[in-house]
CSV table of C-alpha atoms in Angstrom, one decimal:
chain,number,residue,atom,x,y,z
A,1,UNK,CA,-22.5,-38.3,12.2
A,2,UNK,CA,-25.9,-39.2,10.2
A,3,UNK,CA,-24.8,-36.7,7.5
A,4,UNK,CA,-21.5,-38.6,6.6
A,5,UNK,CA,-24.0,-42.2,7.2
A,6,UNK,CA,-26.9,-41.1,4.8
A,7,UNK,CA,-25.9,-39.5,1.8
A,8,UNK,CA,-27.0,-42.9,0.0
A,9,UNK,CA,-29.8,-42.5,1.2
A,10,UNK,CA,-30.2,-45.9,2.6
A,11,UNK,CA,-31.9,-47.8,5.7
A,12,UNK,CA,-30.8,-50.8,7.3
A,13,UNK,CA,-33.5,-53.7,9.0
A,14,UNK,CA,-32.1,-54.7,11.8
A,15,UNK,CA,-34.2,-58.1,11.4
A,16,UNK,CA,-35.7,-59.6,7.7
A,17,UNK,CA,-38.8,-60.9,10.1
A,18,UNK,CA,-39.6,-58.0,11.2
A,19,UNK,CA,-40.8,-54.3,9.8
A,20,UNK,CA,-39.2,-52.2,12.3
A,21,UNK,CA,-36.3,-50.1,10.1
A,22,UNK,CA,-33.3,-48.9,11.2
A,23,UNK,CA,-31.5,-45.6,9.9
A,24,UNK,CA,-27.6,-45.8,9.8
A,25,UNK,CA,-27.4,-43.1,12.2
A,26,UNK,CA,-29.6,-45.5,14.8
A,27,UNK,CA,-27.3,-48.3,13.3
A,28,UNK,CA,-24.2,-47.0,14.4
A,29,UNK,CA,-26.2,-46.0,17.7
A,30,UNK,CA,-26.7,-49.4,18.7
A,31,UNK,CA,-23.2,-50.2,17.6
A,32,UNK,CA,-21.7,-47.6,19.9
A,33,UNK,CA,-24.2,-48.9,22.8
A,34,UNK,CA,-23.2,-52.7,22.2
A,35,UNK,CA,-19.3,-51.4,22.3
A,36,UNK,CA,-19.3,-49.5,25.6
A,37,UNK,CA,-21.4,-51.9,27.0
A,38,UNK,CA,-19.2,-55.2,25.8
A,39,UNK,CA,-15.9,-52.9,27.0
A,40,UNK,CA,-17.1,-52.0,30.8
A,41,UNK,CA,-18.9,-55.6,31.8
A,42,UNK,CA,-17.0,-57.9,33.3
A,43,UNK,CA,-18.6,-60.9,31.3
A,44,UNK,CA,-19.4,-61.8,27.9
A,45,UNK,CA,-22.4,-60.2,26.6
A,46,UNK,CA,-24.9,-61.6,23.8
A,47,UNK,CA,-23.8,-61.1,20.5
A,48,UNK,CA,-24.4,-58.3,18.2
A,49,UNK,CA,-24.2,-60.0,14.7
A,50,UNK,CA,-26.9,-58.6,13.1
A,51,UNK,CA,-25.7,-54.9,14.0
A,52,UNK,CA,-22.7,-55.9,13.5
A,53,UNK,CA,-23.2,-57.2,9.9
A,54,UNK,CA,-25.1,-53.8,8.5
A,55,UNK,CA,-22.7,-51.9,10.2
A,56,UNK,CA,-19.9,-53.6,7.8
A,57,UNK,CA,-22.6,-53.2,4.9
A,58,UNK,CA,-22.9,-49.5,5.6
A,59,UNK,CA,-19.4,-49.1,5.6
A,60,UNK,CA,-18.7,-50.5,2.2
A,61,UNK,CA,-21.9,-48.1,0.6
A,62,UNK,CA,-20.1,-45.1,2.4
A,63,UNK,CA,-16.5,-46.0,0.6
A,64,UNK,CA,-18.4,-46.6,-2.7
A,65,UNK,CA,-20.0,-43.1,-2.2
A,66,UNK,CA,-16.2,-41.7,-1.5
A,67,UNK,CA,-14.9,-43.1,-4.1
A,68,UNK,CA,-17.1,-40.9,-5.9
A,69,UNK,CA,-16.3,-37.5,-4.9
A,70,UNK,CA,-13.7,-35.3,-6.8
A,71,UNK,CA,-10.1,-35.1,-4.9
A,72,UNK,CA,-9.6,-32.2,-3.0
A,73,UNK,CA,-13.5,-31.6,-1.6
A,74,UNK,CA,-13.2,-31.2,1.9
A,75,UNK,CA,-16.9,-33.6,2.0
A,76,UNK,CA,-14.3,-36.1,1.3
A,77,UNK,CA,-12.0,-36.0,4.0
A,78,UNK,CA,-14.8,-35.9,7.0
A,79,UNK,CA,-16.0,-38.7,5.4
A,80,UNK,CA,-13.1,-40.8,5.3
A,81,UNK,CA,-12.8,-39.6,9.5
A,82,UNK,CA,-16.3,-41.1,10.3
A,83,UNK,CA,-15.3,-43.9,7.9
A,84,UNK,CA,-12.2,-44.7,10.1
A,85,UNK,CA,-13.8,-44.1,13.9
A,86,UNK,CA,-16.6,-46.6,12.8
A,87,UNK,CA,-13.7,-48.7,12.0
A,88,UNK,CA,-12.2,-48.4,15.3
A,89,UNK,CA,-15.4,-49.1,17.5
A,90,UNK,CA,-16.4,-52.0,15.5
A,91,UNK,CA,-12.6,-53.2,15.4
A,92,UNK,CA,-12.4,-52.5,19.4
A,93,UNK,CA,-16.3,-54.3,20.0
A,94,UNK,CA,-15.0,-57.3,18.2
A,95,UNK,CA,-11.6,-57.2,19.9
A,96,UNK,CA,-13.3,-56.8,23.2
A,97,UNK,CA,-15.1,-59.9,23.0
A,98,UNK,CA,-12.3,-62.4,21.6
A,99,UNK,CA,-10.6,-61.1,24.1
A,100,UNK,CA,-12.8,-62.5,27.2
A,101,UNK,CA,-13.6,-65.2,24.9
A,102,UNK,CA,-9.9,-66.1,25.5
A,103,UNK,CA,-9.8,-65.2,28.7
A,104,UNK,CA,-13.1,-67.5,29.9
A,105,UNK,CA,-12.8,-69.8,27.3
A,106,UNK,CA,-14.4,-72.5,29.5
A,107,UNK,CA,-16.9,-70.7,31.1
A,108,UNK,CA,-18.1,-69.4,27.9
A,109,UNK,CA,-18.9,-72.2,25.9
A,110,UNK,CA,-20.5,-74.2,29.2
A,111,UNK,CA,-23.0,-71.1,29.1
A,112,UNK,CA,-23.6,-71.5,25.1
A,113,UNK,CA,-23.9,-75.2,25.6
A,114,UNK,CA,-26.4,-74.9,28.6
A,115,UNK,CA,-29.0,-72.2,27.7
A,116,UNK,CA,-32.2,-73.2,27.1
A,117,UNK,CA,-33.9,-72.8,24.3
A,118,UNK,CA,-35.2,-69.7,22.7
A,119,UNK,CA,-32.4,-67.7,24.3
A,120,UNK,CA,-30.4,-65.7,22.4
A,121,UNK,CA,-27.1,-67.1,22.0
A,122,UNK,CA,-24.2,-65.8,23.4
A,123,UNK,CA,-21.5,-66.1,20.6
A,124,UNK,CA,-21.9,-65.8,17.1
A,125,UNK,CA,-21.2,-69.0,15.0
A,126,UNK,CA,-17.4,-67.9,14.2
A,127,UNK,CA,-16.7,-66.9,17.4
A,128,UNK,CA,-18.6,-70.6,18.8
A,129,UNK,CA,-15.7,-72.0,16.3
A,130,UNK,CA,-13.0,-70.1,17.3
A,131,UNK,CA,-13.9,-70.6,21.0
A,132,UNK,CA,-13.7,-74.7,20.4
A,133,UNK,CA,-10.5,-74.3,18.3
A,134,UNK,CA,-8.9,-71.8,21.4
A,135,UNK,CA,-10.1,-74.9,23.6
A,136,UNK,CA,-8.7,-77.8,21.8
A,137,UNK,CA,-5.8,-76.3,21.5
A,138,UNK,CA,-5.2,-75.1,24.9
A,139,UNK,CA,-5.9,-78.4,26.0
A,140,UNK,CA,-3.3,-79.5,23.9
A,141,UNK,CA,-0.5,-77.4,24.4
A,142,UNK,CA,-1.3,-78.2,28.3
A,143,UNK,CA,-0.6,-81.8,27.2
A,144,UNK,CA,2.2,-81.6,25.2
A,145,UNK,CA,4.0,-79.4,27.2
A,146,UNK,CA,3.2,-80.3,31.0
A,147,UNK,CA,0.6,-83.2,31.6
A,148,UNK,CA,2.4,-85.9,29.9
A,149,UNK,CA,4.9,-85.3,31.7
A,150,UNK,CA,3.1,-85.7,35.0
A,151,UNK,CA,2.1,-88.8,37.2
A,152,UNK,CA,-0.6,-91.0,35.0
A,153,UNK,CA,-3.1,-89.5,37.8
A,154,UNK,CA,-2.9,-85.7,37.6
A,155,UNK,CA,-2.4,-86.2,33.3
A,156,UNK,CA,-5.9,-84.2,32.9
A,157,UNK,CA,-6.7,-81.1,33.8
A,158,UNK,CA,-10.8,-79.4,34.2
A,159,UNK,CA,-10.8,-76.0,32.7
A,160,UNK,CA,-13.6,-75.2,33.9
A,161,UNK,CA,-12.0,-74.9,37.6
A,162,UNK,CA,-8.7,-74.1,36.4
A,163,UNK,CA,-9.6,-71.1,34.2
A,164,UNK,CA,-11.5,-68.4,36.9
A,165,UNK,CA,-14.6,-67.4,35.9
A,166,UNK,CA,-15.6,-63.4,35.4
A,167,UNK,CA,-16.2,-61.7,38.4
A,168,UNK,CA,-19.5,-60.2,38.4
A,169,UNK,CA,-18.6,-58.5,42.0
A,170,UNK,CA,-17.2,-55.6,40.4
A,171,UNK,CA,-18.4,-52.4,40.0
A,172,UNK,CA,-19.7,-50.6,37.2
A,173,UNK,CA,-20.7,-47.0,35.9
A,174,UNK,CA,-23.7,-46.9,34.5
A,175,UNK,CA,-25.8,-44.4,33.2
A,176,UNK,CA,-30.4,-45.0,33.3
A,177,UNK,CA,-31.7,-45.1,29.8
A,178,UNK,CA,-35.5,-46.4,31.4
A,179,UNK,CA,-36.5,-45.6,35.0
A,180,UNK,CA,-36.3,-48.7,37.2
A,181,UNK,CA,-38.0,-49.1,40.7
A,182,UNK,CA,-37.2,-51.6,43.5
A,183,UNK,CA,-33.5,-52.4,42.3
A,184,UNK,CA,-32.4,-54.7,45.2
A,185,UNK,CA,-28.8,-53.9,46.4
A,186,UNK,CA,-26.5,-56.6,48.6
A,187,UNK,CA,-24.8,-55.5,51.7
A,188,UNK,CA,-21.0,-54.5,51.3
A,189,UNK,CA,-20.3,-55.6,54.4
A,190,UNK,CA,-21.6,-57.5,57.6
A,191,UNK,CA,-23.2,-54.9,59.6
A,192,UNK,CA,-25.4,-53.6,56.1
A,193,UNK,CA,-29.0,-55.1,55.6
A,194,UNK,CA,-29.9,-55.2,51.6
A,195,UNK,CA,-31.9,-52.3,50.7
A,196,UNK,CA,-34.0,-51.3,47.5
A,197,UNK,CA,-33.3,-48.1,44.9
A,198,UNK,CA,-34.9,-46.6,42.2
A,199,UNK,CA,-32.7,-45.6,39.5
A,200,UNK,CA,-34.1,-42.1,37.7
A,201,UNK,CA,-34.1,-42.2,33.7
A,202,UNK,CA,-31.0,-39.9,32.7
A,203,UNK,CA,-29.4,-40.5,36.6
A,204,UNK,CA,-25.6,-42.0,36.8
A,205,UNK,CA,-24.9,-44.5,38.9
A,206,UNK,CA,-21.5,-47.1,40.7
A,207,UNK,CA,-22.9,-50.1,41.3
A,208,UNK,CA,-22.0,-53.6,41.3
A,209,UNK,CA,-22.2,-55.4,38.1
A,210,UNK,CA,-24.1,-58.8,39.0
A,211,UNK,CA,-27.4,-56.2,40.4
A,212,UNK,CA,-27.8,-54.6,37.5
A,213,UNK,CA,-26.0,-57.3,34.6
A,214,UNK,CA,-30.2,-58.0,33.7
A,215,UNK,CA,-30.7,-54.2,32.8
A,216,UNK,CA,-27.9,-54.1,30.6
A,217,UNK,CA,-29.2,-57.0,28.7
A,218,UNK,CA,-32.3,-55.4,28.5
A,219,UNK,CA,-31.5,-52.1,27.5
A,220,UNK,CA,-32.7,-50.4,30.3
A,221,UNK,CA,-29.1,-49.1,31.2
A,222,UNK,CA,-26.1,-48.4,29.3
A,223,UNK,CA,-22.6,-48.7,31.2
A,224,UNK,CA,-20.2,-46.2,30.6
């Protein structure tokens, strides 16, 4: 995969602030990691737009640098395949998250409205527009369609208890990228006590999303 990335020989920075430089195959790295991750959570995750944006920068270097190689050379066509399956996990990471966006609309953009500052923020500025736009229009469909319709007091509707929220309940795969120590698990049932675990770097692991959702912000895990 970094042969078909570097044969322009170029390196990304994943931030103009700081000196730390990324190589395309890294790049696509952290893509890949962002799109598992995003596809496997139950929740919205932080954005990705700075990975996201070089990604689509290295992808229009690598089809300048194909257009540039005779017909016929078989360097071509296993470039054109990496071209396409960066395609497809990019396409499928962006997918993933309109997706929920859709789905938690409500939810969503009460989290982006309520965290404090200095947090990273949860949705990229065109998906905070399209999340509004999905809202409004929701909210007017609902409207137009059923509320007006109703008696003048059940004629609004709160979307934040009428759309349900993610459930962080569920369970995950996940695979240790950085040993952890003292994980605290919840009882499954009644008759269990909570109990701690230390998750091995390299070790796989079932476990329920909301113990573990502040590793895979982190980075210390990667769900698979």
């Amino acid at each position: 995969m970094s042969d078909a990335l570097s044969d322009d020989g170029s390196d990304f920075n994943q931030d103009d602030t700081q000196e730390d430089v990324m190589t395309p195959a890294e790049l696509i790295a952290k893509l890949e990691e962002a799109w598992l991750n995003e596809k496997f959570s139950p929740e919205l995750l932080e954005n990705k737009s700075e990975v996201v944006e070089c990604v689509m920068e290295q992808l229009t270097h690598m089809e300048s640098n194909l257009q540039r190689v005779k017909k016929g050379d078989a360097k071509a066509s296993i470039h054109r395949m990496e071209i396409d399956r960066i395609r497809y996990v990019l396409s499928s990471y962006l997918r993933s998250r309109l997706q929920k966006i859709e789905k938690y609309f409500p939810h969503v953009l009460e989290r982006e409205k309520s965290r404090g500052e200095g947090e990273p923020s949860l949705l990229s500025p065109e998906e905070f527009a399209f999340a509004k736009e999905y809202y409004a229009n929701t909210e007017s469909y609902l409207k137009a369609v059923a509320l007006k319709r109703m008696p003048s007091n059940l004629q609004t509707v709160d979307m934040i208890k009428a759309v349900p929220e993610p459930c962080l309940d569920s369970f995950v795969f996940l695979r240790v990228k950085e040993r952890q120590e003292n994980i605290l698990v919840e009882p499954e049932t009644e008759d269990q006590r909570e109990y701690v675990v230390d998750l091995d770097e390299g070790s796989q692991h079932l476990m329920r999303y909301r113990t573990i959702a502040p590793l895979v912000s982190s980075g210390a895990v990667q769900l698979i």
